[in-house]
CSV table of C-alpha atoms in Angstrom, one decimal:
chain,number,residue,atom,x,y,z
A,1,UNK,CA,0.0,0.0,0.0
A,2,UNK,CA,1.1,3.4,-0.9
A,3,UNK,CA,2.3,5.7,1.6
A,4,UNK,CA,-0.7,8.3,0.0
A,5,UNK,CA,-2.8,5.7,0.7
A,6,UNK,CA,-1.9,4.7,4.5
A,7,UNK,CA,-2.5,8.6,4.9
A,8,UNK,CA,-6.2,8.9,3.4
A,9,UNK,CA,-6.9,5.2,5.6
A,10,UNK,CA,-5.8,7.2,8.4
A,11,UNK,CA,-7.2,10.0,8.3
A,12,UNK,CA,-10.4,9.1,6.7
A,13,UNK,CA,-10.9,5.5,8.7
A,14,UNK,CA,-14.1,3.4,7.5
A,15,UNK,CA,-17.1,4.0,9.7
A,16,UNK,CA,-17.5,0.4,11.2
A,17,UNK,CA,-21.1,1.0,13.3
A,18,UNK,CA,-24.0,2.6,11.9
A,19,UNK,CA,-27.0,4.9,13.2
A,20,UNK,CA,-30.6,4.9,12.3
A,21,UNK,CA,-30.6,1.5,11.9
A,22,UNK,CA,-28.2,1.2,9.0
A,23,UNK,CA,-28.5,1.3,5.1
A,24,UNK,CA,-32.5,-0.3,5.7
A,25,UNK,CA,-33.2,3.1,8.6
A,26,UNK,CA,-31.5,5.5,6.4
A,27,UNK,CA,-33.5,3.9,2.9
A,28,UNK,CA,-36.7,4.3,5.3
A,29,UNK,CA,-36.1,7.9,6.0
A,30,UNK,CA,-35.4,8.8,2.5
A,31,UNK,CA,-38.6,7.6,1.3
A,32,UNK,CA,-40.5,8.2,4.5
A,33,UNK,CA,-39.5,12.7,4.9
A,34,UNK,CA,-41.2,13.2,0.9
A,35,UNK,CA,-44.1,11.4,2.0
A,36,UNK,CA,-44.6,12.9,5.7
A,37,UNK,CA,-43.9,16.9,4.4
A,38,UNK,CA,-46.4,15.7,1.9
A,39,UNK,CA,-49.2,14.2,3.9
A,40,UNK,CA,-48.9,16.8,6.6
A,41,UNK,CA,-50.4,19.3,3.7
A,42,UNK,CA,-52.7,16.7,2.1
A,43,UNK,CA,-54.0,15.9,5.9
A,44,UNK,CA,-54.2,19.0,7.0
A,45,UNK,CA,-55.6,21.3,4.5
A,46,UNK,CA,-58.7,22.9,3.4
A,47,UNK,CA,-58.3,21.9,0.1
A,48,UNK,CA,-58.9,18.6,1.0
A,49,UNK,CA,-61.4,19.2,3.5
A,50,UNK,CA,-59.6,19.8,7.0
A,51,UNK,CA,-57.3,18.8,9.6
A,52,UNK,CA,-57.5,16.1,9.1
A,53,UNK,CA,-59.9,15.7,6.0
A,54,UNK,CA,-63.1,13.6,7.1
A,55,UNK,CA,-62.2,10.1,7.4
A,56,UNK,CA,-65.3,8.6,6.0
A,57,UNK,CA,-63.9,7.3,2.4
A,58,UNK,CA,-60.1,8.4,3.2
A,59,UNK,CA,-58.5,5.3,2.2
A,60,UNK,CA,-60.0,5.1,-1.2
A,61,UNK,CA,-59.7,9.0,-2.0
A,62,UNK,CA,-55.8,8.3,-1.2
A,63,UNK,CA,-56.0,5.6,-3.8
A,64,UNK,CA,-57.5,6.9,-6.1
A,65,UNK,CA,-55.2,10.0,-5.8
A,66,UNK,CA,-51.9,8.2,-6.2
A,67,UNK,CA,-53.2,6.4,-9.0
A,68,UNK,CA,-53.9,9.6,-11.2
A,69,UNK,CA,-51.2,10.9,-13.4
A,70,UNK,CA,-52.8,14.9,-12.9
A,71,UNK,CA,-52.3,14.4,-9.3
A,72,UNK,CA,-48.6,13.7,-9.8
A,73,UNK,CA,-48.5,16.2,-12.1
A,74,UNK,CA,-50.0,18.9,-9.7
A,75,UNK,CA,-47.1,17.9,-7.6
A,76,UNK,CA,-45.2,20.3,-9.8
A,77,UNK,CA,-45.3,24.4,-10.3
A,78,UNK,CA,-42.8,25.6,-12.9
A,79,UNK,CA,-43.3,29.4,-11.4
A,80,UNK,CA,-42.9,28.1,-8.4
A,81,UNK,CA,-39.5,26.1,-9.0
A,82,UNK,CA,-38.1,29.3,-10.6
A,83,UNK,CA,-39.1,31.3,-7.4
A,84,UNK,CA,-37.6,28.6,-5.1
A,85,UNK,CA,-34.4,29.1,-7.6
A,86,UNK,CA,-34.4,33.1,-7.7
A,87,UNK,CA,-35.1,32.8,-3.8
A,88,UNK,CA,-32.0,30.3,-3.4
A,89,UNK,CA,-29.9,32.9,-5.6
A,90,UNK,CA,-30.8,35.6,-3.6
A,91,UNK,CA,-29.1,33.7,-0.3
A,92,UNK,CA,-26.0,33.2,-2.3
A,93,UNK,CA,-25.4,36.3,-4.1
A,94,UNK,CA,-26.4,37.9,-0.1
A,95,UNK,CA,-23.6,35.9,1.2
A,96,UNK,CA,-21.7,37.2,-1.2
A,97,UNK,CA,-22.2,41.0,-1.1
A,98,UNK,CA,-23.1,41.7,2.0
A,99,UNK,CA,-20.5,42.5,4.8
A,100,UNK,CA,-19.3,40.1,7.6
A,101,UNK,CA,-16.7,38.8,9.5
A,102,UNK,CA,-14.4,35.4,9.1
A,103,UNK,CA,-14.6,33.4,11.5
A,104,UNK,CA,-12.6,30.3,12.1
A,105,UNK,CA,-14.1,27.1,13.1
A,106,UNK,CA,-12.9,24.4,15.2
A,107,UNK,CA,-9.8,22.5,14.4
A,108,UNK,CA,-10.2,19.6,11.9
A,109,UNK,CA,-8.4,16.4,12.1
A,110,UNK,CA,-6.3,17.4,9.4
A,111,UNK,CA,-5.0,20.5,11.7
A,112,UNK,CA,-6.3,23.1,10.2
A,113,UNK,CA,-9.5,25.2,10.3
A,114,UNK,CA,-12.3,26.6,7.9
A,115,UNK,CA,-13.3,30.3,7.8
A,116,UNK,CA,-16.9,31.1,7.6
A,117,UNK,CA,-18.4,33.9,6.4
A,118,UNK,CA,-20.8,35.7,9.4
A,119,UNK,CA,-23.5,37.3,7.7
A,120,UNK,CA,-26.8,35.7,8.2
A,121,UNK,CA,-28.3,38.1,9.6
A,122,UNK,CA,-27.9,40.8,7.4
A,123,UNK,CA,-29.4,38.5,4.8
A,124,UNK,CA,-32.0,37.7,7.0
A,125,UNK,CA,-32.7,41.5,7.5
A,126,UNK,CA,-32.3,42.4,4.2
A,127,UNK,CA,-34.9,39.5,3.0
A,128,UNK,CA,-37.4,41.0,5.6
A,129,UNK,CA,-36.9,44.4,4.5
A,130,UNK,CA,-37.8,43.5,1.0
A,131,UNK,CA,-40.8,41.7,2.1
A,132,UNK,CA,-42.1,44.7,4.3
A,133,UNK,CA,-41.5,46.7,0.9
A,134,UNK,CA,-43.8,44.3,-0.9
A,135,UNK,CA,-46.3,43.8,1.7
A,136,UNK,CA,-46.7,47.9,2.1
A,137,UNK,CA,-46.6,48.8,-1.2
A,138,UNK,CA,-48.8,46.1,-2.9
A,139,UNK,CA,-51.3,44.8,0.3
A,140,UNK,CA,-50.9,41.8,1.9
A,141,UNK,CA,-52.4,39.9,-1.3
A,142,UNK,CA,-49.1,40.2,-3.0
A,143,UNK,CA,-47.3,38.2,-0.9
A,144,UNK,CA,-49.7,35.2,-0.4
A,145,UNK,CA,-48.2,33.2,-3.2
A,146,UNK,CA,-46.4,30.8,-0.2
A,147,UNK,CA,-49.9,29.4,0.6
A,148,UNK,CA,-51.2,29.3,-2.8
A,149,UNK,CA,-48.3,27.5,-4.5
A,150,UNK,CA,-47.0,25.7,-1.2
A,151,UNK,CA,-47.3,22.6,-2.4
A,152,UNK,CA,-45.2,23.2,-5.8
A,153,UNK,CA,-42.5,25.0,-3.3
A,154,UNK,CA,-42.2,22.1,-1.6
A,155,UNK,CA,-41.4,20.1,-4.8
A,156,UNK,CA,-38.6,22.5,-5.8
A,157,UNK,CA,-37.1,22.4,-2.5
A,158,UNK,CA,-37.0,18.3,-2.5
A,159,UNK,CA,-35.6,18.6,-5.3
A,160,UNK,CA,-33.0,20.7,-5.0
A,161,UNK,CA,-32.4,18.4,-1.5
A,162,UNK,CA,-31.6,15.4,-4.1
A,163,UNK,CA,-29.5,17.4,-6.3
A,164,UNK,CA,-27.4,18.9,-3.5
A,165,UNK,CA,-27.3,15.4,-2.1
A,166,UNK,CA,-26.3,13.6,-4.5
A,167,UNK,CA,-23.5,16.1,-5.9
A,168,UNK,CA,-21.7,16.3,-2.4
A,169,UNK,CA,-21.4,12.6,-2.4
A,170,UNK,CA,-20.2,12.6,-5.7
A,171,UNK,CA,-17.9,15.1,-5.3
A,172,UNK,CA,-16.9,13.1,-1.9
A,173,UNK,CA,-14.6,10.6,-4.1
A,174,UNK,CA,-12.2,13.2,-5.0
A,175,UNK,CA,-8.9,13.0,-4.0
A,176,UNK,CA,-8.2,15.0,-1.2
A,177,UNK,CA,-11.5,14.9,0.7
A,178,UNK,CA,-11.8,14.6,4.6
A,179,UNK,CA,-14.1,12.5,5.0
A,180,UNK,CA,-16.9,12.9,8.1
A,181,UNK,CA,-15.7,9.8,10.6
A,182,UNK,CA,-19.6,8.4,10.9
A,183,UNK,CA,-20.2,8.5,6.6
A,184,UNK,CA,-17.3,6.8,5.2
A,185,UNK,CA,-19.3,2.8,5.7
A,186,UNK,CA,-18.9,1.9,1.9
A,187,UNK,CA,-22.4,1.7,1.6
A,188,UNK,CA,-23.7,4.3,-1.0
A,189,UNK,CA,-27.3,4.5,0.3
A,190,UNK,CA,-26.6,4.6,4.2
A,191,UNK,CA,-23.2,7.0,3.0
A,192,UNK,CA,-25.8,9.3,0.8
A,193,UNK,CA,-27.7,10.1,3.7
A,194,UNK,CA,-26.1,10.4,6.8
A,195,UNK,CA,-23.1,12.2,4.8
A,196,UNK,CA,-19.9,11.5,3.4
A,197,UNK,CA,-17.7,14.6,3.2
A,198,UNK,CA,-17.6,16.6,6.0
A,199,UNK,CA,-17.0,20.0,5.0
A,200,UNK,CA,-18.2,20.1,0.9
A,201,UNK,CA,-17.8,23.8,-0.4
A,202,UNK,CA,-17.5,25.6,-3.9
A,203,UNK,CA,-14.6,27.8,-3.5
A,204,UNK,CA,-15.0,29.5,-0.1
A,205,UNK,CA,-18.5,29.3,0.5
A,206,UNK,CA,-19.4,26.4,3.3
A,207,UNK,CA,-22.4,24.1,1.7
A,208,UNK,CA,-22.8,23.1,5.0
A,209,UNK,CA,-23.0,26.3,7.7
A,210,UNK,CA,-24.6,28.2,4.6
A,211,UNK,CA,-27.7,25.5,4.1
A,212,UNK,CA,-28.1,25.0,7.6
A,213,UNK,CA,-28.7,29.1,8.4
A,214,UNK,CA,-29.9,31.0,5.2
A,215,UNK,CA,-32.0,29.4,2.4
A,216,UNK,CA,-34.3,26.9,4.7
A,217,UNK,CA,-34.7,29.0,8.0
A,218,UNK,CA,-35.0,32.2,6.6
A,219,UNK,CA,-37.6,30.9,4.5
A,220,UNK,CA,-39.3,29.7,7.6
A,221,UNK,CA,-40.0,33.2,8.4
A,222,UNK,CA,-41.4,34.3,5.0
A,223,UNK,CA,-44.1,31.2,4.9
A,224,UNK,CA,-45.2,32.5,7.8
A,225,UNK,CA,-45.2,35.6,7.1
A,226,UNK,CA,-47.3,34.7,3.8
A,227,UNK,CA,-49.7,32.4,5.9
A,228,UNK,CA,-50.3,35.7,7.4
A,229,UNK,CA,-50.7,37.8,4.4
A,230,UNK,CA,-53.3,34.9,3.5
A,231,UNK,CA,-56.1,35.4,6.3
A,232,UNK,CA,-55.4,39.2,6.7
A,233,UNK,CA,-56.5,39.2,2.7
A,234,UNK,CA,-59.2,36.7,3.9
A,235,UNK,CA,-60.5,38.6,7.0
A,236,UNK,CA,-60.2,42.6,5.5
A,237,UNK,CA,-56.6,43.6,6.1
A,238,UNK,CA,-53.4,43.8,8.3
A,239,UNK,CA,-55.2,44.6,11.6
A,240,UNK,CA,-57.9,41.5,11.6
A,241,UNK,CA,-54.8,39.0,11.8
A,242,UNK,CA,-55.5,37.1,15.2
A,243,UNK,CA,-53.6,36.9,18.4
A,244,UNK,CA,-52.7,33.1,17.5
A,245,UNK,CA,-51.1,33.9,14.3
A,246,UNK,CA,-49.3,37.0,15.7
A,247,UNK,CA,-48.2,34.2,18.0
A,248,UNK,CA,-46.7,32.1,15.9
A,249,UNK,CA,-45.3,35.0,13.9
A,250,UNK,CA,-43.8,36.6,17.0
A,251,UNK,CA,-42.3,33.1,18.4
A,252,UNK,CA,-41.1,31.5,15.8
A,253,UNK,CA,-39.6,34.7,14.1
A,254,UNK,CA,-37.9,35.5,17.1
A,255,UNK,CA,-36.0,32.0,17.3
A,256,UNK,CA,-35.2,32.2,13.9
A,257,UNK,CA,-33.4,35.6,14.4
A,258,UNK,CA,-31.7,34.8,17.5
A,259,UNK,CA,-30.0,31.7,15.6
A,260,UNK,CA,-28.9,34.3,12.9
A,261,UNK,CA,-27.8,36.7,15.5
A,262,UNK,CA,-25.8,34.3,16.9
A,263,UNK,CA,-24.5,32.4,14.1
A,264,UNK,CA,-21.0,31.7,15.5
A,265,UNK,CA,-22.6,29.3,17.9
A,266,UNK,CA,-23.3,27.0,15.4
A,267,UNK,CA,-19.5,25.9,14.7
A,268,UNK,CA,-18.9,24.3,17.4
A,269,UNK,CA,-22.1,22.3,16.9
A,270,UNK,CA,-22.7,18.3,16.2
A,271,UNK,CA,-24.1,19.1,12.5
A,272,UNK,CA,-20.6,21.5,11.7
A,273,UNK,CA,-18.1,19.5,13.2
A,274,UNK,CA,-18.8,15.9,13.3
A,275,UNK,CA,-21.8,15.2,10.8
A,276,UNK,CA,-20.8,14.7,6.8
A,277,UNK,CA,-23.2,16.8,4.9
A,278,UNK,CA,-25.7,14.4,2.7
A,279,UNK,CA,-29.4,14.4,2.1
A,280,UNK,CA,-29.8,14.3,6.3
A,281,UNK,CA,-28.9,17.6,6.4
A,282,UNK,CA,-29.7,18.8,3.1
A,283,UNK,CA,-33.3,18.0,3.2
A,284,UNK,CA,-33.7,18.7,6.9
A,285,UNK,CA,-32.5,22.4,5.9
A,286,UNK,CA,-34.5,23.0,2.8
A,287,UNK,CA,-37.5,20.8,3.4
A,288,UNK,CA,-37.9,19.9,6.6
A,289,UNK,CA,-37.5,22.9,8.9
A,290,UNK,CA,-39.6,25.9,6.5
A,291,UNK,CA,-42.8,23.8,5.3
A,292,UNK,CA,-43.0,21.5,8.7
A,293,UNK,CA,-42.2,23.8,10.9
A,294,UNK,CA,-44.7,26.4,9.4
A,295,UNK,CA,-47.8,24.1,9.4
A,296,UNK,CA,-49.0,25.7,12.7
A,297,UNK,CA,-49.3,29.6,10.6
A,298,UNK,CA,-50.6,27.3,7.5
A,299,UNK,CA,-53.4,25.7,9.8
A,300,UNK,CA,-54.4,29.8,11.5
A,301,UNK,CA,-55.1,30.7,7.9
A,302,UNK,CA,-57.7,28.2,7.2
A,303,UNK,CA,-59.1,27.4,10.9
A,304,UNK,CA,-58.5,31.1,12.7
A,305,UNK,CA,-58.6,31.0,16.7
A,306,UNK,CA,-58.5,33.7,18.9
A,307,UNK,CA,-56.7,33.3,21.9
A,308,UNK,CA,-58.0,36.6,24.2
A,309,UNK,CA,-55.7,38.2,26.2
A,310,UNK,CA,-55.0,35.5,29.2
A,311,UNK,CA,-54.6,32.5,27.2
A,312,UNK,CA,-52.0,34.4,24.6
A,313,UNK,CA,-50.3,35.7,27.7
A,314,UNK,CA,-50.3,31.8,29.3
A,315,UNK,CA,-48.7,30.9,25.7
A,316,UNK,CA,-46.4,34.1,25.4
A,317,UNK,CA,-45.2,32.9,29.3
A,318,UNK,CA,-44.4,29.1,28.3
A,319,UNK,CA,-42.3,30.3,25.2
A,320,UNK,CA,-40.5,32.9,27.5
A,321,UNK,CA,-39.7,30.3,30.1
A,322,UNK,CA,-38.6,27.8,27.3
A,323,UNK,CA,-36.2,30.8,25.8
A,324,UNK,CA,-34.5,31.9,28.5
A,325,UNK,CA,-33.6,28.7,29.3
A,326,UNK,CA,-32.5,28.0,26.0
A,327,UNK,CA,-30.3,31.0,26.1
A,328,UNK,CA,-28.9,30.9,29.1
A,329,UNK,CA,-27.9,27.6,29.0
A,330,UNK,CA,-26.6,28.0,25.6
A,331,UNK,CA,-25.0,31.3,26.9
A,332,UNK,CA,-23.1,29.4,29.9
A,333,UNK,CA,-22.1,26.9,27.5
A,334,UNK,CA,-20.6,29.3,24.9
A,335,UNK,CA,-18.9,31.7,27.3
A,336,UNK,CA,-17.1,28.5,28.9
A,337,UNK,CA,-16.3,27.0,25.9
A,338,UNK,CA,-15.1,29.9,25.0
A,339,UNK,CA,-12.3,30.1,27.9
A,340,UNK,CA,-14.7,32.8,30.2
A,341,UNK,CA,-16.3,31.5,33.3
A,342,UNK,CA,-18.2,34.8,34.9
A,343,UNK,CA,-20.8,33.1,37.0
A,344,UNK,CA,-18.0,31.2,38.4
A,345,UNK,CA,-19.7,27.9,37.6
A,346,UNK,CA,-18.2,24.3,38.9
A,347,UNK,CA,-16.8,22.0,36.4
A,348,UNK,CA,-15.7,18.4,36.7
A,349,UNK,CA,-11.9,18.1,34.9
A,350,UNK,CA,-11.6,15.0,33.1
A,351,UNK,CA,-8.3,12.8,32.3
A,352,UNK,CA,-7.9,14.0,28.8
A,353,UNK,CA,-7.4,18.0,30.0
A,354,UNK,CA,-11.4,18.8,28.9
A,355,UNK,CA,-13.5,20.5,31.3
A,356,UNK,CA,-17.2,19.8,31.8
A,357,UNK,CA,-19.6,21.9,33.1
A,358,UNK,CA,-21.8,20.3,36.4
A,359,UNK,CA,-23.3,23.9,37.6
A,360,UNK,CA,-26.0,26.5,36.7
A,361,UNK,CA,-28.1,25.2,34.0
A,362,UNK,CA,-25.6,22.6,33.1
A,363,UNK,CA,-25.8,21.0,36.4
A,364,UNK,CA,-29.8,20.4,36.0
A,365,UNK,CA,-29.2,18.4,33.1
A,366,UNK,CA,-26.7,17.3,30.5
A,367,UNK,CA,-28.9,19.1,27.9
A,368,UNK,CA,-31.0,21.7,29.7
A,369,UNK,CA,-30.7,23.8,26.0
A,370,UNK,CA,-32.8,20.6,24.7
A,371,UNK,CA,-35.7,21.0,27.8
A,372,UNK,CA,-36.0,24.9,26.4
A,373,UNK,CA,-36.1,24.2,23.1
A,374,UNK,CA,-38.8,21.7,23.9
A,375,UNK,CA,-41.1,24.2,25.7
A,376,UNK,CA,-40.7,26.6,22.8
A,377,UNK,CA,-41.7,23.5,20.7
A,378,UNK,CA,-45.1,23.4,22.5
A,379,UNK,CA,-45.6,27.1,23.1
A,380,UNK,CA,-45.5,27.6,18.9
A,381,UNK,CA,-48.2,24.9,19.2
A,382,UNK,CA,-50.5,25.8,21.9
A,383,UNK,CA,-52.2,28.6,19.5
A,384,UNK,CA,-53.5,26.2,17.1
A,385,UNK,CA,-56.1,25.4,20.1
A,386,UNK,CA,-56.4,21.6,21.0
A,387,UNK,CA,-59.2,21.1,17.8
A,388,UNK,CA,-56.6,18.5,15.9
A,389,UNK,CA,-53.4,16.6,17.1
A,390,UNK,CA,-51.7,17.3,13.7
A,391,UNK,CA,-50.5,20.8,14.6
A,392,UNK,CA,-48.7,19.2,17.5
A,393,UNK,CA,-46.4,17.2,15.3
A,394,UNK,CA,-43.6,19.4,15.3
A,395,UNK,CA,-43.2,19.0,19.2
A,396,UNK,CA,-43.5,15.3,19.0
A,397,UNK,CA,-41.4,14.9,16.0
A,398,UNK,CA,-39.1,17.4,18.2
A,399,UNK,CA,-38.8,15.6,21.4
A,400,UNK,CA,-37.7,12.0,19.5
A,401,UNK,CA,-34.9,14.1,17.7
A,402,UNK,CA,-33.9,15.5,20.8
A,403,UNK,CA,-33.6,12.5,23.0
A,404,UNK,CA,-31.8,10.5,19.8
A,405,UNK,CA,-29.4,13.4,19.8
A,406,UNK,CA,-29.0,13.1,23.8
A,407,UNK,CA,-28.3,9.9,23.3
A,408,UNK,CA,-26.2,9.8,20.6
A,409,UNK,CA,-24.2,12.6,22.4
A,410,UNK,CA,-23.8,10.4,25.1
A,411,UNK,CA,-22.2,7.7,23.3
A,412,UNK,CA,-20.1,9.9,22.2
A,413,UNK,CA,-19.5,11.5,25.3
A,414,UNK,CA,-18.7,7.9,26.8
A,415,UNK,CA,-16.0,7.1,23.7
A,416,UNK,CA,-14.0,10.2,24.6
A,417,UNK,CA,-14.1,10.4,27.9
A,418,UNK,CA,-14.5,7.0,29.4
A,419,UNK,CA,-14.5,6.7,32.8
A,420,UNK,CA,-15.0,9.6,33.6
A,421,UNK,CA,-18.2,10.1,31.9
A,422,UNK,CA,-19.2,7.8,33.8
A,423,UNK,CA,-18.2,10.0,37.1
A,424,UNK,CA,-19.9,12.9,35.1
A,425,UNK,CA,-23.1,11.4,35.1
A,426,UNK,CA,-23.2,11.1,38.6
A,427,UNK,CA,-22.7,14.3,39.5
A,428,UNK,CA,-25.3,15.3,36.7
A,429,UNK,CA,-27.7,12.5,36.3
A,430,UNK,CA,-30.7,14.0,34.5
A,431,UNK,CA,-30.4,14.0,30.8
A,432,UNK,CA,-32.5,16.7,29.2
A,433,UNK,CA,-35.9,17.5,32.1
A,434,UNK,CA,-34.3,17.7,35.3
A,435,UNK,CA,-36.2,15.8,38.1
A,436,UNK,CA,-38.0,13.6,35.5
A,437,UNK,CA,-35.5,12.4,32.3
């Protein structure tokens, strides 16, 4: 064996255990994420009669649905494929023109680092400006087009998850490539999804940090905001828009800004430094998280509800509690990570030199960020009202990601650290809830 060769083996070793239940789990997920973002329109819209749509002659509807070529073909929106492109453009040409800092991320195994561009937030502002321009100018009718053509949007955006998914891994084979340690298994499926390269790129711009901030959560914001554009035009204007939707809006905006606002946080995170970048990540950033994560606005435009002022406030005070846990927690763990300690928190040393938090909101739980994010989870439910379980997928789909992540952290965790992981989990026992898991 070459001495070029004993060098890639090295540093790119074959991943020898699996997650998601191997090459059959990560087939099953392929197929299964179309379908879901799908059906959660299908069953929960008023185009096909509600959420969900009666379920006296379901079955056969379905059938007879799937079996028509026009229903296939109304799968697809040319106007809205070029919009999803244009809107796509206009994140990469952003990055591109608009100021910001470089950053280095963490160290890679080869020993040296990647520079990202900080600027999501400017893009994020600027998108928002341009929107307000529309919306102010034109009425809110003028930027419904979200609702009206969701389902072709949608389309465009699994597509382009494909394409970008099947290009990285592609482009994974050339020479050169450092390799993520958990996609390199030889098996082209289970590699294709979970992610073979670790950092892909064209020139200097990161396919990775870029997807996971710009493109897919930005556009979180502007669904909603058309969602609301679609029952203000519905209801007489701007000022009918209820308290549930102003909710959503208010809540779900919010975390999507204070992501962008702190986009340096992300590079030390799982998905940056450890995950390859395959269709996991590419469809979880262009499909999953704007047209799930929306379907509680999408739902206010067709079934309104009024909260009144004490049940909004009840809401508004479970999505406060949930954020400032989830910022302070992810505030302690920055600042330490970060070689500051100024609420003089305790931290358990381990063999290896690394230092592990075990006080303030990191000595309630291994993951107290995960318990915040969790509440927010339910609070950009709760508006929806309790008239149909659907709209509460997003916190049940959200609490099985967060405890696989806990426990996939763990493992982790346990392979670095050893013993003394185990002496860690003593001292801090509860995983993500404290007092109950």
């Amino acid at each position: 064996m070459s001495s070029k060769a004993v060098a890639s083996t090295t540093l790119n070793p074959r991943t020898t255990s699996y997650e998601f239940l191997g090459p059959p789990g990560a087939l099953s997920i392929i197929l299964a994420v179309p379908i879901t973002t799908y059906s959660l329109f299908f069953g929960c819209s008023e185009q096909t009669g509600g959420c969900p749509p009666p379920f006296s002659g379901l079955v056969p509807n379905i059938i007879d649905s799937v079996s028509d070529l026009n229903w296939w073909k109304g799968l697809w929106d040319t106007q809205a494929a070029i919009y999803y492109c244009a809107w796509y453009a206009f994140c990469v040409v952003s990055w591109k023109v608009l100021p910001g800092d470089w950053v280095e991320g963490t160290k890679l195994r080869t020993g040296g680092t990647i520079k990202y561009k900080i600027n999501a937030f400017s893009t994020f502002l600027f998108a928002l400006g341009l929107t307000s321009g529309v919306i102010m100018t034109f009425g809110p009718e003028a930027f419904t087009f979200l609702y009206t053509k969701w389902v072709g949007f949608v389309t465009a955006a699994m597509l382009m998850s494909f394409a970008q998914g099947f290009a990285c891994y592609a482009a994974s084979f050339r020479p050169g490539k450092l390799l993520a340690l958990g996609g390199n298994s030889g098996n082209c499926i289970y590699d294709f999804y979970i992610g073979r390269e670790l950092n892909p790129s064209i020139g200097n711009l990161d396919i990775k940090s870029f997807n996971e901030l710009r493109p897919g959560l930005i556009l979180w914001v502007l669904i909603n905001i058309s969602m609301a554009c679609e029952q203000a035009t519905r209801r007489g204007g701007l000022a009918h828009i209820t308290d549930s939707m102003w909710l959503v809006l208010a809540f779900q905006g919010w975390y999507v800004a204070d992501s962008l606002y702190n986009e340096p946080a992300i590079l030390t995170t799982m998905d940056i430094t450890t995950d390859g970048f395959g269709f996991m990540l590419s469809v979880g950033d262009l499909v999953w998280v704007p047209f799930v994560y929306s379907l509680q606005a999408r739902f206010l435009v067709f079934e309104a509800v009024e909260l009144g002022p004490i049940w909004a406030a009840a809401v508004f005070l479970v999505n406060l509690t949930g954020y400032y846990i989830f910022r302070g927690a992810n505030g302690e763990k920055n600042d330490f990570r970060n070689g500051m300690n100024p609420k003089n928190l305790k931290f358990f040393t381990t063999a290896s030199g690394s230092k592990l938090l075990t006080s303030g909101w990191w000595g309630r739980s291994r993951h107290p960020n995960y318990f915040g994010d969790l509440l927010m989870a339910l609070a950009w439910s709760l508006p929806t009202g309790f008239s149909t379980p659907i709209t509460y997928f997003y916190v049940m789909y959200f609490a099985v990601l967060l405890i696989h992540r806990q426990r996939r952290d763990d493992e982790n965790c346990e392979k670095k650290y050893g013993k003394d992981w185990h002496t860690y989990k003593k001292l801090v026992p509860y995983r993500i809830i404290p007092y109950i898991y």
